[in-house]
């Protein structure tokens, strides 16, 4: 009897943990590099928290179904501010917002964007969620400045993300509109990819609320924008097809 019980326990422990099905796995990458002042960091953090308390995001979740979200601060290094969380309604969204408010600033370093994207990709593989879509949402106020890095390293990180099965990378820039060109060439891509820019951190809150709401609902986009997104990250389509194939299997 003891042998049978022991074997049963071993079998349970050895069984793979079933992933939780969600409409979307969303990784939020928030820039906390040295160019972001203390007051700007507070505005940014408040913006993310307010987004998850907003009717826009609550309605989007209600229409699409549960989502899984992680918030990671990045600069020279990456720091998980709020780990992967299942959000299914207004109550769980508000709780996620409270967790954002409680997370302090981890550093004030450089702008290693490629490393942040690579870190995000690794997190999807171990988060115990299975999303219909996997999206990286990156915010920042400057370009990658890692030694030996720069545009080529960001482009490689983007393409590696698509190869790993990430569907889409979007961006929200703070500052110069020239970042839109950088984002189009090196950062964003995949089906429905989009980006926006705000002139300062004071405008961040409204922009990130609309951005997250759009990422959850995944609305159709005009054909010219779709074509640009395909050209910006053609390898994303292969990852997109692979993920759909796995989901249907």
Tab-separated table of C-alpha atoms in Angstrom:
chain	number	residue	atom	x	y	z
A	1	UNK	CA	0.000	0.000	0.000
A	2	UNK	CA	2.819	2.367	0.917
A	3	UNK	CA	4.559	1.515	-2.352
A	4	UNK	CA	1.440	2.278	-4.363
A	5	UNK	CA	0.965	5.595	-2.533
A	6	UNK	CA	4.606	6.535	-3.091
A	7	UNK	CA	4.340	5.764	-6.789
A	8	UNK	CA	1.164	7.843	-7.021
A	9	UNK	CA	2.886	10.828	-5.387
A	10	UNK	CA	5.859	10.513	-7.725
A	11	UNK	CA	3.518	10.384	-10.720
A	12	UNK	CA	1.726	13.548	-9.616
A	13	UNK	CA	4.971	15.396	-8.989
A	14	UNK	CA	6.345	14.291	-12.340
A	15	UNK	CA	3.263	15.393	-14.261
A	16	UNK	CA	3.680	18.662	-16.157
A	17	UNK	CA	1.772	21.620	-14.749
A	18	UNK	CA	-0.916	22.587	-17.214
A	19	UNK	CA	-0.543	26.129	-18.503
A	20	UNK	CA	-3.408	28.525	-17.872
A	21	UNK	CA	-5.101	29.582	-21.109
A	22	UNK	CA	-5.445	33.343	-21.606
A	23	UNK	CA	-6.349	35.645	-24.458
A	24	UNK	CA	-3.063	37.554	-24.168
A	25	UNK	CA	0.352	37.322	-22.505
A	26	UNK	CA	1.609	40.892	-22.173
A	27	UNK	CA	5.102	41.898	-21.066
A	28	UNK	CA	5.399	45.571	-20.118
A	29	UNK	CA	8.980	46.855	-20.338
A	30	UNK	CA	9.328	50.251	-18.631
A	31	UNK	CA	12.490	52.354	-19.002
A	32	UNK	CA	14.144	53.395	-15.725
A	33	UNK	CA	17.506	54.465	-17.166
A	34	UNK	CA	19.382	57.509	-15.883
A	35	UNK	CA	17.663	59.884	-18.297
A	36	UNK	CA	14.410	59.238	-16.425
A	37	UNK	CA	14.276	61.549	-13.402
A	38	UNK	CA	12.668	60.598	-10.096
A	39	UNK	CA	9.578	62.661	-10.839
A	40	UNK	CA	9.361	61.186	-14.348
A	41	UNK	CA	9.635	57.676	-12.958
A	42	UNK	CA	6.743	58.429	-10.608
A	43	UNK	CA	4.633	59.726	-13.493
A	44	UNK	CA	5.441	56.628	-15.509
A	45	UNK	CA	4.651	54.225	-12.667
A	46	UNK	CA	1.427	56.064	-11.896
A	47	UNK	CA	0.503	55.868	-15.578
A	48	UNK	CA	0.797	52.081	-15.634
A	49	UNK	CA	-1.162	51.761	-12.396
A	50	UNK	CA	-3.905	54.103	-13.585
A	51	UNK	CA	-4.195	52.149	-16.828
A	52	UNK	CA	-5.112	48.982	-14.954
A	53	UNK	CA	-7.654	50.897	-12.896
A	54	UNK	CA	-9.266	52.412	-15.971
A	55	UNK	CA	-12.585	51.579	-17.578
A	56	UNK	CA	-10.720	51.278	-20.886
A	57	UNK	CA	-8.655	48.313	-19.711
A	58	UNK	CA	-11.453	46.766	-17.636
A	59	UNK	CA	-13.780	46.822	-20.659
A	60	UNK	CA	-11.086	45.374	-22.912
A	61	UNK	CA	-10.505	42.453	-20.544
A	62	UNK	CA	-14.239	41.855	-20.201
A	63	UNK	CA	-14.576	41.661	-23.981
A	64	UNK	CA	-11.577	39.417	-24.654
A	65	UNK	CA	-11.211	37.211	-21.602
A	66	UNK	CA	-8.415	36.761	-19.041
A	67	UNK	CA	-4.923	38.067	-19.730
A	68	UNK	CA	-1.537	37.500	-18.095
A	69	UNK	CA	0.699	40.529	-17.491
A	70	UNK	CA	4.193	41.194	-16.146
A	71	UNK	CA	5.810	44.587	-15.527
A	72	UNK	CA	9.594	44.750	-15.826
A	73	UNK	CA	11.768	47.805	-15.223
A	74	UNK	CA	14.838	47.980	-17.418
A	75	UNK	CA	17.953	50.081	-17.695
A	76	UNK	CA	21.409	48.538	-17.483
A	77	UNK	CA	19.722	45.479	-15.970
A	78	UNK	CA	16.194	44.122	-15.834
A	79	UNK	CA	14.095	43.983	-12.677
A	80	UNK	CA	10.675	42.355	-12.417
A	81	UNK	CA	8.476	44.907	-10.668
A	82	UNK	CA	5.284	42.813	-10.707
A	83	UNK	CA	5.569	39.193	-11.786
A	84	UNK	CA	3.221	37.361	-14.146
A	85	UNK	CA	-0.315	37.878	-12.913
A	86	UNK	CA	-3.637	36.527	-14.142
A	87	UNK	CA	-6.064	39.411	-14.681
A	88	UNK	CA	-9.641	38.412	-15.398
A	89	UNK	CA	-11.785	41.279	-14.135
A	90	UNK	CA	-11.772	44.746	-12.579
A	91	UNK	CA	-10.881	43.382	-9.138
A	92	UNK	CA	-7.754	41.564	-10.294
A	93	UNK	CA	-6.808	44.499	-12.539
A	94	UNK	CA	-7.048	46.890	-9.580
A	95	UNK	CA	-4.935	44.528	-7.482
A	96	UNK	CA	-2.286	44.531	-10.208
A	97	UNK	CA	-2.381	48.333	-10.162
A	98	UNK	CA	-1.843	48.312	-6.396
A	99	UNK	CA	1.191	46.065	-6.881
A	100	UNK	CA	2.610	48.514	-9.426
A	101	UNK	CA	2.201	51.377	-6.956
A	102	UNK	CA	4.056	49.380	-4.309
A	103	UNK	CA	7.067	48.593	-6.507
A	104	UNK	CA	10.030	50.918	-6.012
A	105	UNK	CA	12.590	52.065	-8.532
A	106	UNK	CA	15.349	49.441	-8.805
A	107	UNK	CA	18.091	51.437	-10.571
A	108	UNK	CA	19.002	54.444	-12.673
A	109	UNK	CA	21.410	53.045	-15.213
A	110	UNK	CA	22.005	52.927	-18.949
A	111	UNK	CA	19.637	52.105	-21.815
A	112	UNK	CA	20.246	48.470	-22.735
A	113	UNK	CA	17.138	47.909	-24.826
A	114	UNK	CA	18.249	44.737	-26.591
A	115	UNK	CA	18.924	43.058	-23.254
A	116	UNK	CA	15.468	44.064	-22.056
A	117	UNK	CA	13.796	42.477	-25.071
A	118	UNK	CA	15.831	39.289	-24.645
A	119	UNK	CA	14.886	39.164	-20.971
A	120	UNK	CA	11.211	39.538	-21.836
A	121	UNK	CA	11.331	36.693	-24.347
A	122	UNK	CA	12.811	34.308	-21.783
A	123	UNK	CA	9.994	35.152	-19.375
A	124	UNK	CA	7.279	33.964	-21.731
A	125	UNK	CA	8.777	30.469	-21.840
A	126	UNK	CA	8.447	29.873	-18.103
A	127	UNK	CA	5.366	31.832	-17.021
A	128	UNK	CA	2.892	28.902	-16.979
A	129	UNK	CA	0.450	30.722	-19.262
A	130	UNK	CA	-0.617	29.847	-22.786
A	131	UNK	CA	-1.848	32.912	-24.617
A	132	UNK	CA	-3.556	33.221	-27.936
A	133	UNK	CA	-1.117	36.102	-28.457
A	134	UNK	CA	2.210	37.067	-26.917
A	135	UNK	CA	2.999	40.795	-26.965
A	136	UNK	CA	5.938	42.862	-25.722
A	137	UNK	CA	5.113	46.498	-24.930
A	138	UNK	CA	8.260	48.591	-24.493
A	139	UNK	CA	8.414	52.196	-23.322
A	140	UNK	CA	11.505	54.370	-23.394
A	141	UNK	CA	12.932	57.846	-23.870
A	142	UNK	CA	16.072	56.956	-25.806
A	143	UNK	CA	17.889	54.470	-27.997
A	144	UNK	CA	20.030	51.512	-26.977
A	145	UNK	CA	23.467	52.607	-25.731
A	146	UNK	CA	24.978	49.314	-24.585
A	147	UNK	CA	28.716	48.967	-25.341
A	148	UNK	CA	28.965	47.083	-28.612
A	149	UNK	CA	25.186	47.252	-28.912
A	150	UNK	CA	23.160	49.857	-30.718
A	151	UNK	CA	20.651	49.390	-33.530
A	152	UNK	CA	22.028	46.079	-34.782
A	153	UNK	CA	21.713	44.448	-31.363
A	154	UNK	CA	18.139	45.716	-30.950
A	155	UNK	CA	17.237	44.430	-34.406
A	156	UNK	CA	18.741	41.041	-33.563
A	157	UNK	CA	16.793	40.921	-30.285
A	158	UNK	CA	13.578	41.785	-32.138
A	159	UNK	CA	14.113	39.074	-34.731
A	160	UNK	CA	15.084	36.531	-32.074
A	161	UNK	CA	11.831	37.328	-30.270
A	162	UNK	CA	9.832	36.516	-33.368
A	163	UNK	CA	11.791	33.318	-33.925
A	164	UNK	CA	10.924	32.316	-30.342
A	165	UNK	CA	7.215	32.735	-31.124
A	166	UNK	CA	6.497	36.238	-29.818
A	167	UNK	CA	3.728	37.648	-31.982
A	168	UNK	CA	4.143	41.412	-31.718
A	169	UNK	CA	6.377	44.125	-30.261
A	170	UNK	CA	4.879	47.592	-29.732
A	171	UNK	CA	6.461	50.772	-28.380
A	172	UNK	CA	5.594	54.005	-26.623
A	173	UNK	CA	8.291	56.661	-26.810
A	174	UNK	CA	8.710	59.690	-24.574
A	175	UNK	CA	10.391	62.705	-26.152
A	176	UNK	CA	11.471	63.247	-29.725
A	177	UNK	CA	9.364	62.064	-32.649
A	178	UNK	CA	12.618	60.846	-34.224
A	179	UNK	CA	12.256	57.812	-31.977
A	180	UNK	CA	9.409	56.689	-34.238
A	181	UNK	CA	11.898	56.112	-37.058
A	182	UNK	CA	14.182	54.186	-34.725
A	183	UNK	CA	11.249	52.150	-33.484
A	184	UNK	CA	10.017	51.346	-36.978
A	185	UNK	CA	13.444	50.261	-38.175
A	186	UNK	CA	14.663	48.302	-35.164
A	187	UNK	CA	12.060	47.720	-32.462
A	188	UNK	CA	8.428	47.152	-33.408
A	189	UNK	CA	7.097	44.413	-35.649
A	190	UNK	CA	4.683	41.549	-36.048
A	191	UNK	CA	0.982	41.408	-36.913
A	192	UNK	CA	-0.764	44.618	-35.849
A	193	UNK	CA	2.414	46.229	-34.492
A	194	UNK	CA	2.134	49.915	-33.645
A	195	UNK	CA	3.936	52.686	-31.779
A	196	UNK	CA	3.261	56.159	-30.474
A	197	UNK	CA	5.201	59.067	-29.018
A	198	UNK	CA	4.358	61.581	-26.286
A	199	UNK	CA	6.290	64.780	-25.764
A	200	UNK	CA	6.797	64.308	-22.022
A	201	UNK	CA	6.100	62.012	-19.093
A	202	UNK	CA	3.095	64.107	-18.029
A	203	UNK	CA	1.293	62.820	-21.129
A	204	UNK	CA	2.330	59.227	-20.540
A	205	UNK	CA	-0.661	58.130	-18.470
A	206	UNK	CA	-3.358	58.684	-21.101
A	207	UNK	CA	-1.166	57.220	-23.828
A	208	UNK	CA	-0.316	53.991	-21.991
A	209	UNK	CA	-3.971	53.467	-21.013
A	210	UNK	CA	-5.048	53.622	-24.651
A	211	UNK	CA	-2.088	51.528	-25.739
A	212	UNK	CA	-2.753	48.675	-23.310
A	213	UNK	CA	-6.458	48.750	-24.134
A	214	UNK	CA	-5.620	48.438	-27.818
A	215	UNK	CA	-3.180	45.602	-27.194
A	216	UNK	CA	-5.829	43.642	-25.309
A	217	UNK	CA	-8.593	44.112	-27.874
A	218	UNK	CA	-6.255	43.722	-30.869
A	219	UNK	CA	-8.491	45.679	-33.274
A	220	UNK	CA	-8.112	45.346	-37.054
A	221	UNK	CA	-5.723	47.883	-38.580
A	222	UNK	CA	-5.678	49.517	-42.034
A	223	UNK	CA	-3.906	47.566	-44.755
A	224	UNK	CA	-1.021	50.056	-45.280
A	225	UNK	CA	-0.080	49.827	-41.588
A	226	UNK	CA	-0.314	46.045	-41.735
A	227	UNK	CA	2.085	46.039	-44.666
A	228	UNK	CA	4.547	48.247	-42.809
A	229	UNK	CA	4.401	45.935	-39.815
A	230	UNK	CA	5.090	42.907	-41.993
A	231	UNK	CA	8.074	44.608	-43.579
A	232	UNK	CA	9.332	45.723	-40.161
A	233	UNK	CA	9.355	42.165	-38.847
A	234	UNK	CA	8.718	39.577	-41.532
A	235	UNK	CA	10.028	36.759	-39.389
A	236	UNK	CA	7.231	37.518	-36.918
A	237	UNK	CA	4.788	35.911	-39.317
A	238	UNK	CA	6.586	32.591	-38.999
A	239	UNK	CA	6.367	32.775	-35.211
A	240	UNK	CA	2.722	33.811	-35.475
A	241	UNK	CA	1.911	30.799	-37.694
A	242	UNK	CA	3.850	28.440	-35.431
A	243	UNK	CA	1.964	29.640	-32.355
A	244	UNK	CA	-1.395	29.217	-34.086
A	245	UNK	CA	-0.379	25.742	-35.199
A	246	UNK	CA	0.610	24.779	-31.656
A	247	UNK	CA	-2.630	26.181	-30.251
A	248	UNK	CA	-4.659	24.142	-32.736
A	249	UNK	CA	-2.727	20.920	-32.069
